[in-house]
Coordinates of C-alpha atoms and ligand atoms in Angstrom, one line a residue:
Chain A
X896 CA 88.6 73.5 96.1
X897 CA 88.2 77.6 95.5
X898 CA 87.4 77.4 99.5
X899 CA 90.8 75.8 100.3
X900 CA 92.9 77.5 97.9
X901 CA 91.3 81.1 99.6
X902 CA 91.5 79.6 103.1
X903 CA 95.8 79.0 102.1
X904 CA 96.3 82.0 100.5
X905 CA 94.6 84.1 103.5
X906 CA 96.8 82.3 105.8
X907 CA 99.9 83.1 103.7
X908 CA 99.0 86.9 103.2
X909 CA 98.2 86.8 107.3
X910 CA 101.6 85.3 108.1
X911 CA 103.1 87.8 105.8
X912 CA 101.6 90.7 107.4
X913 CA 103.1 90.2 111.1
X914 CA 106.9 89.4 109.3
X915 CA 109.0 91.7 111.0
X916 CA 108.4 95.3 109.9
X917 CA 111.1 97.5 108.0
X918 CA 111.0 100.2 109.9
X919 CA 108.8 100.1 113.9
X920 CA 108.6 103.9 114.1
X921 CA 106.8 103.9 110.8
X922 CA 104.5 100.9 111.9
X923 CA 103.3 102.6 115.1
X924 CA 102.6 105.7 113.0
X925 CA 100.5 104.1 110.9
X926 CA 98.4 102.5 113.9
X927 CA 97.5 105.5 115.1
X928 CA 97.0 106.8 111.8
X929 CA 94.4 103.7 111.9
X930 CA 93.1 104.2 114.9
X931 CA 92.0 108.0 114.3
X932 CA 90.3 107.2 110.5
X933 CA 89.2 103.4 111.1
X934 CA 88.0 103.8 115.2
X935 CA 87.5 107.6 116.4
X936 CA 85.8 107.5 112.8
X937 CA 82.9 105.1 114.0
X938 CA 82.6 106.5 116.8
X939 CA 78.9 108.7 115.9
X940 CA 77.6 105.4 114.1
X941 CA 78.3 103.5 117.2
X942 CA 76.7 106.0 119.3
X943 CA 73.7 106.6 117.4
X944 CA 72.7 102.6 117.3
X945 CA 73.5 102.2 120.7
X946 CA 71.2 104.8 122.1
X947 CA 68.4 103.8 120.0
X948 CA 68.6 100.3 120.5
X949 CA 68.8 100.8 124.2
X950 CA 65.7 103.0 124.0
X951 CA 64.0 100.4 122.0
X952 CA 64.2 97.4 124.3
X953 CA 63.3 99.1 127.1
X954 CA 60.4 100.3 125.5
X955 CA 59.4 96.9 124.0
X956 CA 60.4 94.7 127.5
X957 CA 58.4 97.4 129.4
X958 CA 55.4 97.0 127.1
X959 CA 56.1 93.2 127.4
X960 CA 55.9 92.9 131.0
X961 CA 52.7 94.2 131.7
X962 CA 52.1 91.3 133.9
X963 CA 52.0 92.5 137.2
X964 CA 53.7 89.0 138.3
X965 CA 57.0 89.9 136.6
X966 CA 58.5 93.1 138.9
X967 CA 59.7 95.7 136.0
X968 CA 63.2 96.4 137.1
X969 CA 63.4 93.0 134.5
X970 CA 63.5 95.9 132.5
X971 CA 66.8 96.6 133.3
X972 CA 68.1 93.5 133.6
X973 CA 66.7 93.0 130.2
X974 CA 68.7 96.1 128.8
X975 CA 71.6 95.1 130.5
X976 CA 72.2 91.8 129.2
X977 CA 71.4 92.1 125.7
X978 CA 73.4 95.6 125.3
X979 CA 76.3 93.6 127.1
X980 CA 75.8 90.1 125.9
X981 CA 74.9 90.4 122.4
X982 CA 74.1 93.6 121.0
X983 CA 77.0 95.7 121.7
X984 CA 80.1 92.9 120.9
X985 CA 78.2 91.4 117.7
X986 CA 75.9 93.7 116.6
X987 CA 78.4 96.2 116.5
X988 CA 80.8 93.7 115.2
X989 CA 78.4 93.7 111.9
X990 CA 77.9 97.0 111.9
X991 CA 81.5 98.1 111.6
X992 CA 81.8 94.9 109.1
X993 CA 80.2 97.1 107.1
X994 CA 81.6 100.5 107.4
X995 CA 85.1 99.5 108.3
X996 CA 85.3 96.5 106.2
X997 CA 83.9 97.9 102.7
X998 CA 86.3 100.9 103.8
X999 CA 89.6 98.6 103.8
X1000 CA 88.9 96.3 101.3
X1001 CA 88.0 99.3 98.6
X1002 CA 91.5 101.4 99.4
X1003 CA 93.8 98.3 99.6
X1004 CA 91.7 97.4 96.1
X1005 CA 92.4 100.8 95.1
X1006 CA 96.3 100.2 95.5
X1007 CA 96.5 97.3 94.3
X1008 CA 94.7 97.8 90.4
X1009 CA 96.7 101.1 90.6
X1010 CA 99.9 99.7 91.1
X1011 CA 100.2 101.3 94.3
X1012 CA 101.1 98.2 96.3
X1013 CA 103.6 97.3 93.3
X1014 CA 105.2 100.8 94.0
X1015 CA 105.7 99.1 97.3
X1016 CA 106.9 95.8 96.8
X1017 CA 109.3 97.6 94.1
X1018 CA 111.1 99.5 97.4
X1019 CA 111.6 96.6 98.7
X1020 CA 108.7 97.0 101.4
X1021 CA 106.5 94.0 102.5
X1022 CA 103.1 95.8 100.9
X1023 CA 101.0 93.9 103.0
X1024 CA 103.1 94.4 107.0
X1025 CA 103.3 97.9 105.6
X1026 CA 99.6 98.3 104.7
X1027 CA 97.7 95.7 106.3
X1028 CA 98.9 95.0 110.1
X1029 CA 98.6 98.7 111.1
X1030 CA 94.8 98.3 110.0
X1031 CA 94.2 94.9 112.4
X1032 CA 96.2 95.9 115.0
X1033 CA 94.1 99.0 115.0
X1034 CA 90.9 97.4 115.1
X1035 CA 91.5 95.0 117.4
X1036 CA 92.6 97.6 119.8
X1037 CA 89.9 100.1 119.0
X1038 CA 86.5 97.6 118.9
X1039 CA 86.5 96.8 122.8
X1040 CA 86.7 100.5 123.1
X1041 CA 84.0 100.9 120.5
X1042 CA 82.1 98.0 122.3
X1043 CA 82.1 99.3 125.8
X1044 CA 81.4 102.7 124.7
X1045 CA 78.3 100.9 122.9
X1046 CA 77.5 99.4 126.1
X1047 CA 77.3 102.2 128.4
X1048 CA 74.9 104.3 125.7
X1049 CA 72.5 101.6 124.9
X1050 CA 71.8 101.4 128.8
X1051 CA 72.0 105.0 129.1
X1052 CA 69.6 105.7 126.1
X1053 CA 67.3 103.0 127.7
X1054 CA 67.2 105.0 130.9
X1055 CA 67.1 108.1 129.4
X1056 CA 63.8 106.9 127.0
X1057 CA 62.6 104.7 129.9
X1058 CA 62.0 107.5 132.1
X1059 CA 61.1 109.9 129.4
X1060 CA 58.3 107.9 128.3
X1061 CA 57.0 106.7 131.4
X1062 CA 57.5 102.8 131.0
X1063 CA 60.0 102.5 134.1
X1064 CA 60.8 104.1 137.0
X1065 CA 64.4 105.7 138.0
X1066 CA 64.5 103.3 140.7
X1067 CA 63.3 100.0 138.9
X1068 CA 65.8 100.5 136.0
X1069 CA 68.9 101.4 138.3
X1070 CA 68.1 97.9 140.5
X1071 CA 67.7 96.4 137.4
X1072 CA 70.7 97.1 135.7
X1073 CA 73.1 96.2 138.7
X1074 CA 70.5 93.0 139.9
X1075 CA 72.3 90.0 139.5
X1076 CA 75.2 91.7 137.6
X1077 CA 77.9 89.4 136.7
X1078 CA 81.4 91.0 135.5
X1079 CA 82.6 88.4 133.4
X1080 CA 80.0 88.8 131.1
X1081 CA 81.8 92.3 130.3
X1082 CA 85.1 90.6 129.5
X1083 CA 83.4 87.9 127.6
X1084 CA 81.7 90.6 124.9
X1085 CA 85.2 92.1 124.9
X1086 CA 86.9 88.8 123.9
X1087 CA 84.4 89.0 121.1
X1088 CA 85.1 91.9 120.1
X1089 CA 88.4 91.6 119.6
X1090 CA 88.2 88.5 118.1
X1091 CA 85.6 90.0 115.4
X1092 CA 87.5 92.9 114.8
X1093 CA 89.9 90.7 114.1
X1094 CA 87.9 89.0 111.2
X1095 CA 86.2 92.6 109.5
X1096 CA 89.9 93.7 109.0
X1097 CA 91.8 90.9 107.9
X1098 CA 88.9 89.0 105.5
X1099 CA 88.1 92.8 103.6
X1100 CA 91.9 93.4 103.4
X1101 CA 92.4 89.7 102.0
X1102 CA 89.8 90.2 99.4
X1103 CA 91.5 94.1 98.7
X1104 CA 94.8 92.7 98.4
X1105 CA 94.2 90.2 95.6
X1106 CA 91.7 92.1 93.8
X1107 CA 92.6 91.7 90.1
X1108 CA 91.4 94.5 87.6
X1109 CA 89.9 97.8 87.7
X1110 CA 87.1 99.6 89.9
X1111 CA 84.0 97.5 89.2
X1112 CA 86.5 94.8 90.9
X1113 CA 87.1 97.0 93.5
X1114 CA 83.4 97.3 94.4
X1115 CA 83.1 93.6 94.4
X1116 CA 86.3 93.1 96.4
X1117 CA 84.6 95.5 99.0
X1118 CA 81.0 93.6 98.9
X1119 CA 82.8 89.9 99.2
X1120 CA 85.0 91.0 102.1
X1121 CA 81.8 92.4 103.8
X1122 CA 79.8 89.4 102.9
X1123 CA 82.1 86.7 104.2
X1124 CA 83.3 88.8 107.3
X1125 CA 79.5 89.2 108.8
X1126 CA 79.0 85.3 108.2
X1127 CA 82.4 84.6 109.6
X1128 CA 81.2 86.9 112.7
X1129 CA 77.7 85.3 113.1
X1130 CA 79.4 81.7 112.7
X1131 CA 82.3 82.5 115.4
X1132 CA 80.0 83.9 117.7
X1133 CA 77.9 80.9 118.0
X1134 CA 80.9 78.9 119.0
X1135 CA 82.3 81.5 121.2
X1136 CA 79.5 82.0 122.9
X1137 CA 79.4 77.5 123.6
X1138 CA 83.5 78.1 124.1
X1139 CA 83.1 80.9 126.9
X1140 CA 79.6 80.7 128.5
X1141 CA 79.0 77.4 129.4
Chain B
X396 CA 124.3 96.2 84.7
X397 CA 121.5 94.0 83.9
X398 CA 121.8 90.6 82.4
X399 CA 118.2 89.0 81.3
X400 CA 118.6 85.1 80.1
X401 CA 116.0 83.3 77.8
X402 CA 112.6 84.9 79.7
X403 CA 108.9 83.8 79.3
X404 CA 106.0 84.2 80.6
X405 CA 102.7 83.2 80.0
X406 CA 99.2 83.9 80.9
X407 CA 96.6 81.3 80.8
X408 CA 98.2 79.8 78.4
X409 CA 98.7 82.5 75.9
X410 CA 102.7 83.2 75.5
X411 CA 103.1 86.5 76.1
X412 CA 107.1 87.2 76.7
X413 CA 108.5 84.7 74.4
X414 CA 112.6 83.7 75.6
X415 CA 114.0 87.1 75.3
X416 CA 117.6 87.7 76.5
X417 CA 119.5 90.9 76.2
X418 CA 122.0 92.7 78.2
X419 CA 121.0 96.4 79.4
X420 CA 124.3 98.5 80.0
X421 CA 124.8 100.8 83.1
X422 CA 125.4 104.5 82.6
X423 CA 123.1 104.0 79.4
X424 CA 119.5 104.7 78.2
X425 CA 118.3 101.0 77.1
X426 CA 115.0 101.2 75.2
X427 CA 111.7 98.5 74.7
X428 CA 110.2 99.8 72.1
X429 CA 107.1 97.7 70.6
X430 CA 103.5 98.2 69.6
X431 CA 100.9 98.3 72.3
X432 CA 100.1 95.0 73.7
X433 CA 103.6 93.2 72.5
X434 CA 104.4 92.7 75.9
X435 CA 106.8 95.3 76.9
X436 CA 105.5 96.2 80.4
X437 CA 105.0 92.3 81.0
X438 CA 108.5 91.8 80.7
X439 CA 109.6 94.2 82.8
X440 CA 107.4 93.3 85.5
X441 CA 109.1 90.2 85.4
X442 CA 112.2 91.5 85.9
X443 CA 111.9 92.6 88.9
X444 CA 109.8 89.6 90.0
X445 CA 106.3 91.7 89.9
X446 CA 105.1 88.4 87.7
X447 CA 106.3 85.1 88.3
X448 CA 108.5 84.5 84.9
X449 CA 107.7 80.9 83.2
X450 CA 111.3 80.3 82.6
X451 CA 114.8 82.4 82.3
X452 CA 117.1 84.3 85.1
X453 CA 117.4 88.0 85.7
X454 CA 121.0 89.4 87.1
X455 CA 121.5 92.4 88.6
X456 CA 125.4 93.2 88.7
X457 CA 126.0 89.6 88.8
X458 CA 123.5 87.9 91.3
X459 CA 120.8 85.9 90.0
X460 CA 117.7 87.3 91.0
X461 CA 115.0 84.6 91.5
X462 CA 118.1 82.6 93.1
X463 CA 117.9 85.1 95.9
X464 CA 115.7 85.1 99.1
X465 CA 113.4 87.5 100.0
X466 CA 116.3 89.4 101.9
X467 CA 118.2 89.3 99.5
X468 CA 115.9 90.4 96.8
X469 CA 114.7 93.6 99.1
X470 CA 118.4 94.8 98.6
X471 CA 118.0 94.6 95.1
X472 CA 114.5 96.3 94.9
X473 CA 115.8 98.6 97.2
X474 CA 118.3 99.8 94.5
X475 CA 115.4 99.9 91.7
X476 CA 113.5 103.1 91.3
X477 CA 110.7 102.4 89.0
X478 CA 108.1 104.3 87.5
X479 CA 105.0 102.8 86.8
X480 CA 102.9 103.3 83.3
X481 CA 100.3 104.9 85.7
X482 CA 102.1 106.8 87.9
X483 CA 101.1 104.6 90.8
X484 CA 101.7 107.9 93.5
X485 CA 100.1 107.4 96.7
X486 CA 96.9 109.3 96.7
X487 CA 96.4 109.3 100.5
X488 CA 99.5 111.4 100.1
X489 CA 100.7 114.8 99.0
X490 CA 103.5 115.4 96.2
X491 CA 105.7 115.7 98.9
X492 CA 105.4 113.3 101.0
X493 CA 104.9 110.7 98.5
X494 CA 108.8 111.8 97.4
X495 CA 109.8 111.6 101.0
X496 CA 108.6 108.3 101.6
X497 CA 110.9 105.9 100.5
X498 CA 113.7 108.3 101.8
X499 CA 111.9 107.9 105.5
X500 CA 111.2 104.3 104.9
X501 CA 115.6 103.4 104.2
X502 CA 117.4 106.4 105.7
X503 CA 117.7 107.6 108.8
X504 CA 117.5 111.7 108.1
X505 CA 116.3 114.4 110.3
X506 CA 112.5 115.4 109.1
X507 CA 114.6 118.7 107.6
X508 CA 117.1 116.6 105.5
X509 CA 113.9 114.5 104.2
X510 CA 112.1 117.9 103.3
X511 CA 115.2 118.9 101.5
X512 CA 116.1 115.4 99.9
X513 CA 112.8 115.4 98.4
X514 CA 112.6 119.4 97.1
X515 CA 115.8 118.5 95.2
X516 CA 114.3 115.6 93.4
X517 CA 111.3 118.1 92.8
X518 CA 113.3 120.7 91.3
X519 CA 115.1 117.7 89.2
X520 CA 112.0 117.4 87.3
X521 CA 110.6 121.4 87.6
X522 CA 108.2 121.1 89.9
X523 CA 108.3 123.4 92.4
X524 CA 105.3 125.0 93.9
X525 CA 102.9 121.6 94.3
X526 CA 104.3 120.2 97.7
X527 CA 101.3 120.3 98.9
X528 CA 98.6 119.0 96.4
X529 CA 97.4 115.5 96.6
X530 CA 97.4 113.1 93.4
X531 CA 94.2 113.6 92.4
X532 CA 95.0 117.5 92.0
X533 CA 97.6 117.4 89.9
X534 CA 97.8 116.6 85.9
X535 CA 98.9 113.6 84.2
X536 CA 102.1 115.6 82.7
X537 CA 102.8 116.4 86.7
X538 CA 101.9 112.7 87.7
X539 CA 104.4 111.5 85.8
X540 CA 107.3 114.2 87.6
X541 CA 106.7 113.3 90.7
X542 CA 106.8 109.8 89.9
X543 CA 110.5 110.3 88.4
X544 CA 111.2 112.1 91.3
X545 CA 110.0 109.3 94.1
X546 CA 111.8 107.0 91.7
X547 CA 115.2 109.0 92.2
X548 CA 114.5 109.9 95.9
X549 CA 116.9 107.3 97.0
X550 CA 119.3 107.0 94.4
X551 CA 118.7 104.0 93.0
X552 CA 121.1 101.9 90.4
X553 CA 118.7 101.0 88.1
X554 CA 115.8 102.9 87.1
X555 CA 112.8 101.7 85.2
X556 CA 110.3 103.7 83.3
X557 CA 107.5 102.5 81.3
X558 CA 106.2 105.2 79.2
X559 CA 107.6 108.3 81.1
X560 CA 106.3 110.7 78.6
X561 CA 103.0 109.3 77.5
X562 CA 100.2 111.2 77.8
X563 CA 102.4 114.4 77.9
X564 CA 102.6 117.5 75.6
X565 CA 106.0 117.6 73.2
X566 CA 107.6 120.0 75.1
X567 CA 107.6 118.2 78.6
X568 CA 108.3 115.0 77.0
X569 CA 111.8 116.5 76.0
X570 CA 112.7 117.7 79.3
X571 CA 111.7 114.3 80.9
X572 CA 113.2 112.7 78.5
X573 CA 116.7 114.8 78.9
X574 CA 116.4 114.4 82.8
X575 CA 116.4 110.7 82.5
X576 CA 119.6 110.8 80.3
X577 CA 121.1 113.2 82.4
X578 CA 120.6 111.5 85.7
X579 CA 121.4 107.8 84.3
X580 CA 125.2 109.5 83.1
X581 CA 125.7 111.4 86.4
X582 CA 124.9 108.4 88.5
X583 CA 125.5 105.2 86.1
X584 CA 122.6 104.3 86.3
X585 CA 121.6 101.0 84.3
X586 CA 118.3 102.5 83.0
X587 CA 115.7 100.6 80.6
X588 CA 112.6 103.1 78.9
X589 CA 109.5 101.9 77.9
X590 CA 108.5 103.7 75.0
X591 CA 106.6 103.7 71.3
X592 CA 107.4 107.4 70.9
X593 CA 109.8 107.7 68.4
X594 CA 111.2 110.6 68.9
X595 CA 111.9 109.7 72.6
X596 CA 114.4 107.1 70.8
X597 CA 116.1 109.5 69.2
X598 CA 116.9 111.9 71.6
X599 CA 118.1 109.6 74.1
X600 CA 117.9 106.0 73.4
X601 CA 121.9 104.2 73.6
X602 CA 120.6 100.8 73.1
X603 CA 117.5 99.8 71.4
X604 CA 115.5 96.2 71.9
X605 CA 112.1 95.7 69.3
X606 CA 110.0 93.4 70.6
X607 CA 107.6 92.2 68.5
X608 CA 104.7 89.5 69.3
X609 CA 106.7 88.9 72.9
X610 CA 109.9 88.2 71.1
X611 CA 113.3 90.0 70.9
X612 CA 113.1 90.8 67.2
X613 CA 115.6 93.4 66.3
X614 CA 118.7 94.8 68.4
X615 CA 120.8 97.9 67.8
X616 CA 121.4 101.5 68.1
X617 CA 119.6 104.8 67.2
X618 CA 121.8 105.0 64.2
X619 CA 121.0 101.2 62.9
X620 CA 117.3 101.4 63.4
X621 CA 116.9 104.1 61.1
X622 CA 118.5 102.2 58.2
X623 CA 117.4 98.6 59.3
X624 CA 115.7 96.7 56.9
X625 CA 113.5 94.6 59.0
X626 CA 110.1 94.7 57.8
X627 CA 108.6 95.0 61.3
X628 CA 110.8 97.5 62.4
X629 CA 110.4 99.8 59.6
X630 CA 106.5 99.7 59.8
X631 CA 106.7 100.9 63.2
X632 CA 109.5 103.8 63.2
X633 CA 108.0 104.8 59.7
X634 CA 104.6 104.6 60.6
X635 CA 103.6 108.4 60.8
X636 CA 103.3 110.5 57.2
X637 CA 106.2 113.0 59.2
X638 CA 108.8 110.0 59.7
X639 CA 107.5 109.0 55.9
X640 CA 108.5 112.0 54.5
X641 CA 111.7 112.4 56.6
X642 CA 112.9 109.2 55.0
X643 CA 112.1 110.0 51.4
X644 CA 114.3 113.3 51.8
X645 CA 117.5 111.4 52.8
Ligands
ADP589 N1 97.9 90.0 84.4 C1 97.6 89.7 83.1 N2 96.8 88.6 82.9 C2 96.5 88.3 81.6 N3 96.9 88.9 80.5 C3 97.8 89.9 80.7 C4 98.2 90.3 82.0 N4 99.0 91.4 81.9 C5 99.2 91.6 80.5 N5 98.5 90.7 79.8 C6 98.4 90.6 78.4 O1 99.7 90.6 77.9 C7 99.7 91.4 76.7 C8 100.9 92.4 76.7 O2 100.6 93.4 77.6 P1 101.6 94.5 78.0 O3 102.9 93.8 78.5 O4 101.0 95.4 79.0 O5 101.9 95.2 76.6 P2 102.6 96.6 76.3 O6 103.2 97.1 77.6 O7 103.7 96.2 75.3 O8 101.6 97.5 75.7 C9 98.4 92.0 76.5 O9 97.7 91.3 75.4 C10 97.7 91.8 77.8 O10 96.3 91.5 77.6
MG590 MG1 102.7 98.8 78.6

């Protein structure tokens, strides 16, 4: 019952948000506004994963393949294709679930047990176009960026560590990461991504929005919109992944 | 001017606006006054459709509020300034721009005019020198000026204030209070205070409405409530040893 009734109102509140704005000049502000604090913000955090998780599987493929059957630039491949294929559009995805999510659901929380979004609504501005759609259409924009950007730096760290610790060669690696490569597989992870970005804004600013009390609500606001976002995320990328790979 | 017919609202059950109806005149200081918790800032929330109201109609100049659609109640809200028992000021925002911002969300003014729009309302309510402080920097006393002044920034036709001067020393209290008088005769304004500070009443109420356990209990002016002898009414305006003694002298 409680699942239906949140599953209506989110609808409602999403509908709401993409009415037609008050004023557009504002609006586009207020993405880029977005786009600087919510995506240029995640930027080091993306990076620093990236690189390391890059660096790891090469490391742990290379020690894997010690069978001198299996040629090593599977190394490569083996970089390539998780960095591109999973890790970078839902890893990522979770990741920024986290940071981006708890970060919109506590200040739209915030606003609203402050009376902020009533100030709004009192002007005669639709609080949640005004506040909320700048902060999706941001994301949505900004995560393939994020995503690609995760993509090049998780092959690059697993060159970079590859070579530096021996496992691979120059050679091997660079045949491995363009054997086989399919360019599809690049849009598909983007599709993700945009479609999860989708979900870590709008379920954090659903749960913000309706928060009811003071700050220890705020804080649980935050957690719930985290909490549902990344199981929404795991759940839709199973079924992407059946929608657009086979 | 304000009509409100027969309101109530309830939460979970427990009635806490209980069918009030009054009339709140323009170009006049209308005053709630209450104790804490009798449901004054309820019922102004429902006013302006911030709570869904049980039962009852609001009119604003003549059209029926919850009758309207969302278009139509924008216009309305667009003419309320209201300032909120909190403050409510943006805190991503300075002083300043938090004035300017309704006048850049519904007029079309050069950056400049803005700017200047927003220094006037400033200077309204004394504060000059805090453009560029954030929320968070500023004192309650100040909170509360820059709230009047966002609520003024675009000259609004009814302005609502719950608790202006709580929370502030005696001496700012009077000069918001003053300003609020001042502005709603300059611009007929239909203007309704929140208040349980006495004095507040007497230096600028017009038109007074007690509420008592959600219910309109007692009506009248400054002069009447002074000499009423309503039991309720008298425990609250006598209620401190000064107002005590004031009353045995006369
Ligand atoms: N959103 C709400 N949910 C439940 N109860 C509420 C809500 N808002 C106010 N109340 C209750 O209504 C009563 C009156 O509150 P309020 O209108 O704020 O009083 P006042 O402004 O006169 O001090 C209080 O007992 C309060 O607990
Ligand atoms: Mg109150």
């Amino acid at each position: 019952m409680k699942l239906f009734f949140n599953f209506g109102q989110y609808f409602i509140l999403i509908k709401r948000t993409f009415s037609k704005p008050e004023k557009r000049s504002i609006y586009v502000n207020r993405i880029f506004e977005e786009i600087t604090i919510l995506g240029i913000g995640s930027l080091g955090i993306v990076a620093i994963i990236s690189v390391f998780i890059g660096a790891v599987i090469t490391i742990q493929t290379a020690f894997n393949l010690q069978n001198p059957l299996v040629p090593l630039y599977g190394v490569g491949v083996a970089v390539r294709d998780s960095m591109i294929l999973e890790f970078s559009p839902a890893i990522i995805s979770l990741i920024l679930a986290g940071k981006i999510g708890s970060s919109i659901a506590s200040e739209i929380g915030t606003m609203r047990v402050t009376e902020q979004i009533d100030a709004l609504e009192i002007m005669g501005i639709n609080s949640a176009g005004y506040l909320i759609s700048p902060k999706i259409i941001a994301t949505v924009l900004f995560s393939p960026v994020l995503v690609t950007f995760s993509m090049f730096l998780g092959i690059l760290g697993g060159y970079v560590f590859g070579l530096l610790t021996g496992v691979v060669t120059n050679y091997e690696f660079i045949y491995g990461i363009t054997y086989q490569f399919i360019p599809y597989n690049v849009m598909y992870a983007l599709i993700k991504a945009a479609f999860f970005a989708f979900i870590f804004a709008s379920v954090p600013a659903y749960h913000g929005y309706y928060t009811k009390g003071g700050a220890l609500e705020v804080g649980r606001s935050s957690t719930k919109g985290v909490v549902y976002s990344s199981v929404l995320i795991l759940a839709f990328d199973f079924i992407l992944t059946q929608l657009l790979l086979t | 001017m304000i009509q409100i017919n027969n309101i109530s609202k309830s939460f979970s059950g427990r009635s806490i606006v209980n069918n009030i109806s009054f009339t709140f005149a323009s170009g006049k200081v209308n005053m709630i006054i209450g104790e804490s918790g009798s449901g004054k800032t309820t019922l102004l929330r429902c006013m302006v459709g911030l709570n869904e109201i049980d039962n009852g109609s609001v009119l604003f100049n003549q059209r029926d509020f919850f009758k309207l659609d969302l278009k139509g109640k924008k216009q309305i809200r667009k003419d309320i300034g209201m300032l909120f028992q909190g403050g409510a000021l943006f805190d991503s925002k300075t002083v300043e721009e938090n004035v300017m911002f309704p006048i850049s969300m519904f007029t079309d003014l050069s950056e400049s005019e803005k700017r200047d729009r927003a220094n006037f309302c400033l200077q309204r309510v004394n504060l000059v020198n805090a453009n560029k402080l954030y929320p968070s920097e500023i004192s309650g006393g100040m909170k509360k000026r820059v709230a009047i002044a966002r609520a003024i920034a675009v000259q609004p036709k009814y302005l609502f204030c719950d608790e202006p001067n709580s929370g502030l020393d005696p001496k700012t209290s009077i000069v918001i209070d003053n300003l609020i008088k001042e502005i709603t005769e300059e611009y007929n304004i239909t203007t309704i205070v929140i208040t349980h500070d006495m004095n507040s009443v007497i230096e600028i109420g017009d038109q007074i409405m007690f509420i008592h356990n959600g219910a309109n209990w007692w009506q009248g002016t400054k002069e009447e409530i002074l000499v009423t002898d309503n039991k309720e009414v008298n425990d609250f305006v006598y209620a401190t040893k000064f107002m005590k003694d004031l009353k045995s002298k006369f």
